[in-house]
Short mmCIF file of C-alpha atoms in Angstrom, two decimals:
data_model
loop_
_atom_site.label_atom_id
_atom_site.label_comp_id
_atom_site.label_asym_id
_atom_site.label_seq_id
_atom_site.Cartn_x
_atom_site.Cartn_y
_atom_site.Cartn_z
CA MET K 27 -11.55 24.80 74.03
CA GLY K 28 -9.19 25.56 76.91
CA LYS K 29 -5.56 26.18 76.01
CA TYR K 30 -3.18 23.40 76.95
CA ILE K 31 0.27 22.10 76.15
CA ILE K 32 1.62 18.63 75.45
CA SER K 33 4.92 17.85 77.13
CA CYS K 34 7.18 14.82 77.43
CA CYS K 35 10.50 13.54 78.71
CA SER K 36 13.64 13.84 76.56
CA THR K 37 13.51 10.04 76.23
CA VAL K 38 11.11 10.35 73.26
CA ASP K 39 14.16 10.31 70.95
CA LEU K 40 12.72 12.92 68.62
CA THR K 41 14.90 15.78 67.44
CA GLU K 42 14.53 19.31 68.78
CA GLU K 43 13.27 20.36 65.35
CA GLN K 44 10.63 17.62 65.33
CA LEU K 45 9.38 18.60 68.78
CA LYS K 46 9.28 22.30 67.93
CA SER K 47 7.43 21.67 64.67
CA ARG K 48 4.67 19.88 66.62
CA ASP K 49 4.69 22.40 69.49
CA ILE K 50 5.61 19.74 72.06
CA LYS K 51 7.55 20.82 75.16
CA HIS K 52 10.12 18.56 76.84
CA VAL K 53 12.01 18.19 80.11
CA CYS K 54 15.53 16.76 80.16
CA PHE K 55 16.87 13.66 81.89
CA HIS K 56 20.55 13.64 82.95
CA PHE K 57 23.52 11.47 82.04
CA SER K 58 27.22 11.34 82.77
CA ILE K 59 30.31 10.16 80.93
CA ASP K 60 33.19 9.11 83.16
CA GLY K 61 31.72 11.21 85.97
CA LYS K 62 31.08 14.39 83.96
CA GLU K 63 27.39 15.27 84.07
CA TYR K 64 25.22 16.60 81.24
CA PHE K 65 21.58 17.27 80.45
CA ASP K 66 20.04 14.83 78.01
CA ASP K 67 19.37 17.75 75.67
CA LEU K 68 18.73 15.84 72.44
CA GLY K 69 22.36 15.61 71.41
CA LYS K 70 23.36 19.28 71.76
CA SER K 71 25.86 18.96 74.64
CA VAL K 72 27.29 15.65 73.41
CA PRO K 73 26.59 14.69 69.78
CA PHE K 74 25.34 11.14 69.46
CA ASP K 75 28.27 9.92 67.37
CA VAL K 76 30.69 11.22 70.02
CA PHE K 77 28.63 9.61 72.78
CA TYR K 78 28.54 6.14 71.21
CA LYS K 79 32.20 6.29 70.24
CA ALA K 80 33.04 7.03 73.89
CA MET K 81 30.96 4.05 75.04
CA ALA K 82 32.61 1.77 72.49
CA ASN K 83 35.99 2.92 73.84
CA GLY K 84 35.04 1.93 77.40
CA ALA K 85 33.66 5.14 78.91
CA GLU K 86 31.43 4.71 81.95
CA THR K 87 27.96 6.17 81.46
CA LYS K 88 25.21 6.66 84.02
CA THR K 89 21.76 8.25 83.92
CA SER K 90 19.43 9.96 86.36
CA GLN K 91 15.77 10.76 85.94
CA VAL K 92 13.97 14.08 86.28
CA ASN K 93 13.34 14.66 90.00
CA VAL K 94 10.27 16.12 91.69
CA ASP K 95 11.73 19.62 92.04
CA GLU K 96 12.64 19.74 88.36
CA PHE K 97 9.16 18.62 87.36
CA THR K 98 7.65 21.22 89.69
CA ARG K 99 9.63 24.04 88.07
CA PHE K 100 8.96 22.72 84.57
CA PHE K 101 5.18 22.46 85.02
CA ALA K 102 4.83 25.68 87.04
CA GLN K 103 6.14 27.87 84.20
CA TYR K 104 3.12 26.88 82.10
CA LEU K 105 0.52 26.72 84.86
CA GLU K 106 1.41 30.29 85.87
CA LYS K 107 0.57 31.43 82.34
CA GLY K 108 -2.84 29.80 82.48
CA TYR K 109 -2.08 26.65 80.49
CA ASP K 110 -3.32 23.18 81.32
CA ILE K 111 -0.80 20.36 80.72
CA ILE K 112 -0.80 16.76 79.56
CA HIS K 113 2.62 15.24 80.18
CA VAL K 114 3.72 11.94 78.65
CA ALA K 115 6.24 10.14 80.88
CA ILE K 116 8.55 7.31 79.90
CA SER K 117 7.22 3.87 80.83
CA SER K 118 6.91 3.13 84.55
CA GLY K 119 8.24 -0.33 83.68
CA ILE K 120 11.59 1.25 82.87
CA SER K 121 11.84 4.34 85.08
CA GLY K 122 10.39 5.91 88.22
CA THR K 123 9.82 9.18 86.38
CA PHE K 124 6.04 8.77 86.25
CA ASN K 125 5.95 8.70 90.06
CA SER K 126 8.11 11.83 90.35
CA ALA K 127 5.92 13.70 87.88
CA THR K 128 2.79 12.59 89.75
CA ILE K 129 4.15 13.85 93.08
CA ALA K 130 4.93 17.21 91.49
CA ARG K 131 1.44 17.29 89.97
CA ASN K 132 -0.28 16.68 93.30
CA GLU K 133 1.69 19.46 94.98
CA LEU K 134 1.12 21.94 92.16
CA LEU K 135 -2.65 21.41 91.97
CA GLU K 136 -2.91 22.63 95.54
CA LYS K 137 -1.39 25.92 94.36
CA TYR K 138 -3.24 25.99 91.02
CA PRO K 139 -6.62 24.37 91.79
CA ASP K 140 -8.24 25.76 88.64
CA ARG K 141 -5.72 24.16 86.29
CA LYS K 142 -5.58 20.64 84.83
CA LEU K 143 -2.36 18.63 84.88
CA TYR K 144 -2.52 15.09 83.55
CA ILE K 145 0.45 12.71 83.85
CA VAL K 146 0.35 9.83 81.37
CA ASP K 147 2.29 6.63 81.93
CA SER K 148 3.03 5.98 78.27
CA LEU K 149 4.24 2.39 78.83
CA ALA K 150 6.57 3.39 75.99
CA ALA K 151 10.11 4.60 75.40
CA SER K 152 12.40 5.97 72.71
CA GLY K 153 10.70 6.32 69.33
CA GLY K 154 7.58 4.62 70.71
CA GLN K 155 7.15 7.40 73.23
CA GLY K 156 7.96 9.81 70.40
CA MET K 157 5.24 8.37 68.16
CA PHE K 158 2.84 8.63 71.08
CA VAL K 159 3.33 12.37 71.63
CA ASP K 160 3.32 12.95 67.87
CA LYS K 161 -0.11 11.29 67.66
CA LEU K 162 -1.35 13.43 70.56
CA ALA K 163 -0.25 16.51 68.65
CA ASP K 164 -2.30 15.31 65.66
CA LEU K 165 -5.37 14.87 67.86
CA ARG K 166 -4.84 18.22 69.57
CA ASP K 167 -4.63 19.91 66.18
CA ALA K 168 -7.83 18.09 65.16
CA GLY K 169 -9.62 19.84 68.03
CA LEU K 170 -9.67 17.38 70.95
CA THR K 171 -9.93 18.92 74.40
CA ILE K 172 -7.35 17.99 77.01
CA ASP K 173 -9.88 15.72 78.74
CA GLU K 174 -10.69 13.93 75.49
CA LEU K 175 -6.98 13.57 74.77
CA TYR K 176 -6.28 12.08 78.19
CA ASP K 177 -9.12 9.58 77.72
CA TRP K 178 -7.63 8.66 74.33
CA THR K 179 -4.22 7.93 75.88
CA ARG K 180 -5.72 5.43 78.31
CA ALA K 181 -7.65 3.66 75.58
CA HIS K 182 -4.91 3.42 72.95
CA LYS K 183 -1.41 3.49 74.47
CA LEU K 184 -0.99 -0.29 74.33
CA GLU K 185 -1.46 -0.17 70.56
CA LEU K 186 2.10 1.14 70.15
CA HIS K 187 4.59 -1.62 69.33
CA HIS K 188 8.29 -1.57 70.17
CA TRP K 189 10.76 -4.11 68.75
CA PHE K 190 14.52 -3.94 69.39
CA PHE K 191 17.59 -5.89 68.41
CA SER K 192 21.24 -5.52 69.31
CA THR K 193 24.35 -6.64 67.47
CA ASP K 194 26.60 -5.90 70.46
CA LEU K 195 25.98 -7.85 73.68
CA THR K 196 28.59 -5.95 75.71
CA PHE K 197 26.10 -3.65 77.39
CA PHE K 198 23.51 -6.38 77.90
CA VAL K 199 26.15 -8.14 80.02
CA LYS K 200 27.17 -4.91 81.72
CA GLY K 201 23.56 -4.10 82.63
CA GLY K 202 22.93 -7.59 83.99
CA ARG K 203 20.38 -8.54 81.33
CA ILE K 204 22.45 -11.57 80.33
CA THR K 205 25.30 -13.42 82.04
CA LYS K 206 28.93 -13.08 81.04
CA ALA K 207 28.93 -16.67 79.82
CA SER K 208 25.83 -16.11 77.70
CA GLY K 209 27.33 -12.92 76.34
CA TRP K 210 30.56 -14.70 75.40
CA PHE K 211 28.78 -17.57 73.65
CA GLY K 212 26.36 -15.16 72.03
CA THR K 213 29.19 -13.10 70.59
CA ILE K 214 30.99 -16.19 69.27
CA LEU K 215 27.77 -17.50 67.69
CA LYS K 216 26.77 -14.03 66.39
CA ILE K 217 23.55 -14.07 68.39
CA CYS K 218 21.41 -10.92 68.07
CA PRO K 219 18.66 -10.85 70.72
CA LEU K 220 15.24 -9.62 69.58
CA LEU K 221 13.21 -7.91 72.31
CA ASN K 222 10.00 -5.97 72.69
CA VAL K 223 8.13 -3.88 75.26
CA ASP K 224 5.30 -5.82 76.91
CA LYS K 225 1.90 -4.66 78.17
CA ASN K 226 3.49 -3.56 81.46
CA GLY K 227 5.97 -1.33 79.67
CA LYS K 228 8.94 -3.59 80.40
CA LEU K 229 11.64 -4.67 77.97
CA VAL K 230 11.38 -8.44 77.42
CA PRO K 231 13.70 -10.77 75.40
CA ARG K 232 11.69 -12.73 72.82
CA GLU K 233 14.05 -14.51 70.44
CA LYS K 234 17.74 -15.26 69.91
CA ILE K 235 18.59 -14.94 66.24
CA ARG K 236 21.90 -15.76 64.62
CA THR K 237 23.46 -13.11 62.39
CA LYS K 238 22.59 -9.50 61.74
CA ALA K 239 21.04 -10.21 58.34
CA LYS K 240 18.51 -12.62 59.85
CA VAL K 241 17.53 -10.34 62.73
CA ILE K 242 17.00 -7.41 60.35
CA LYS K 243 14.61 -9.59 58.36
CA ALA K 244 12.93 -10.86 61.54
CA ILE K 245 12.22 -7.42 63.01
CA ALA K 246 10.54 -6.33 59.77
CA GLU K 247 8.41 -9.49 59.89
CA LYS K 248 7.18 -8.45 63.37
CA MET K 249 5.69 -5.32 61.84
CA GLU K 250 4.02 -7.38 59.14
CA LEU K 251 2.56 -9.62 61.84
CA PHE K 252 1.40 -6.98 64.35
CA ALA K 253 0.86 -3.72 62.43
CA ARG K 254 -2.66 -2.36 62.20
CA ASP K 255 -4.14 -3.63 58.90
CA GLY K 256 -1.01 -5.64 58.12
CA LEU K 257 0.61 -4.63 54.86
CA GLU K 258 -2.13 -2.03 54.38
CA TYR K 259 -0.77 -0.08 57.37
CA ASN K 260 -1.10 3.63 56.61
CA ASP K 261 0.32 5.42 59.65
CA LYS K 262 3.85 6.53 60.61
CA CYS K 263 6.81 4.28 61.41
CA ILE K 264 9.87 5.35 63.40
CA ILE K 265 13.22 3.58 63.69
CA THR K 266 15.86 4.62 66.22
CA HIS K 267 19.45 3.42 66.43
CA SER K 268 22.53 3.74 68.61
CA GLY K 269 25.43 4.55 66.33
CA CYS K 270 24.47 2.07 63.59
CA TYR K 271 22.61 4.03 60.95
CA GLU K 272 23.34 1.50 58.19
CA ASP K 273 21.50 -1.24 60.12
CA ALA K 274 18.55 1.10 60.76
CA ARG K 275 18.48 2.04 57.07
CA ALA K 276 18.47 -1.64 56.11
CA VAL K 277 15.35 -2.20 58.24
CA ALA K 278 13.72 0.93 56.83
CA ASP K 279 14.35 -0.24 53.26
CA ILE K 280 12.51 -3.50 53.94
CA ILE K 281 9.63 -1.68 55.65
CA GLU K 282 9.23 0.83 52.83
CA ALA K 283 9.32 -1.95 50.22
CA LYS K 284 6.67 -4.02 52.04
CA PHE K 285 4.34 -1.31 53.32
CA LYS K 286 3.22 0.75 50.34
CA HIS K 287 0.76 2.98 52.23
CA LEU K 288 2.95 4.52 54.94
CA LYS K 289 1.87 8.03 55.92
CA CYS K 290 5.42 9.22 55.20
CA PRO K 291 8.86 7.67 54.63
CA VAL K 292 10.23 5.84 57.66
CA ILE K 293 11.63 8.33 60.18
CA ILE K 294 15.12 7.39 61.38
CA ASN K 295 16.45 9.04 64.56
CA SER K 296 19.26 8.37 67.00
CA ILE K 297 18.58 6.68 70.32
CA GLY K 298 19.26 9.40 72.86
CA THR K 299 21.85 9.43 75.59
CA THR K 300 19.49 8.27 78.37
CA ILE K 301 18.32 5.07 76.75
CA GLY K 302 21.57 4.69 74.84
CA SER K 303 23.50 4.58 78.13
CA HIS K 304 21.79 1.25 78.78
CA THR K 305 21.63 -0.24 75.28
CA GLY K 306 25.11 0.78 74.20
CA PRO K 307 26.00 1.05 70.51
CA GLY K 308 24.63 -1.44 68.00
CA THR K 309 20.91 -1.32 68.85
CA VAL K 310 18.08 -0.78 66.36
CA ALA K 311 14.47 -0.21 67.45
CA LEU K 312 11.30 -0.30 65.34
CA PHE K 313 8.01 1.40 66.32
CA PHE K 314 4.55 1.27 64.76
CA TRP K 315 0.84 1.23 65.63
CA GLY K 316 -0.82 -2.16 65.78
CA LYS K 317 -2.89 -4.66 67.69
CA LYS K 318 -3.19 -4.13 71.45
CA ARG K 319 -0.09 -5.45 73.22
CA GLU K 320 -1.00 -8.56 75.18
CA ASP K 321 1.14 -11.34 76.63
#
């Protein structure tokens, strides 16, 4: 079997330790706080609690994706050593990163014609993208070749489910996802929007649920409805959150009580600075394997 590496964008919202333990490489997005720029380096430059506190206090945050030159340098360091690469990009429905990585790939294969460099549009983000690369590491370790692994990604990527809710509508208004009037009424009525990622990899509002307690119950019910084998689900589950660990833990407690055959306890991570710049604090996201996403 030819030697190859699995790589991804920093938007997988896994910790550096989790990535290293699975031998998964990553390339960093960029973000800024009030004009000061940083690498999205998994919380090292700006700890997540500091980041979300700054947002809550009114700091302006912006993000920028990995550009073609950065991808070229990132991939070349492994190609030069004789490695093939399968890179998992954040959903093309959210970012143009897949296109940038593909341009870099096409240029590099002219220089390294004997190497393989696959770019996967994960149609996923945050912990969903993280679960995706974690599964690829399992399959790699089980002996799949890079070609077999790439074929697997195309057949199974829509089986990853993403469900999100937010208890703070401030950044939904700021990002233009809802109007100021809707945000005002939603806040007064304690509306918590429930969203998911559709088959095109885009974030879509699905329900408006009143009160945090009800939306926590509702998001767990989505896993019961869509998870592979229902309550017999026996794979991993990841929850990510933006500065609201207690809410994430409340969802995890319900999941662990309902799903007795989980591969391991629910993994709870922070939403990173790239995605968190758009969600703001107060968001919880649930990820699991299930039925093929179809609208």
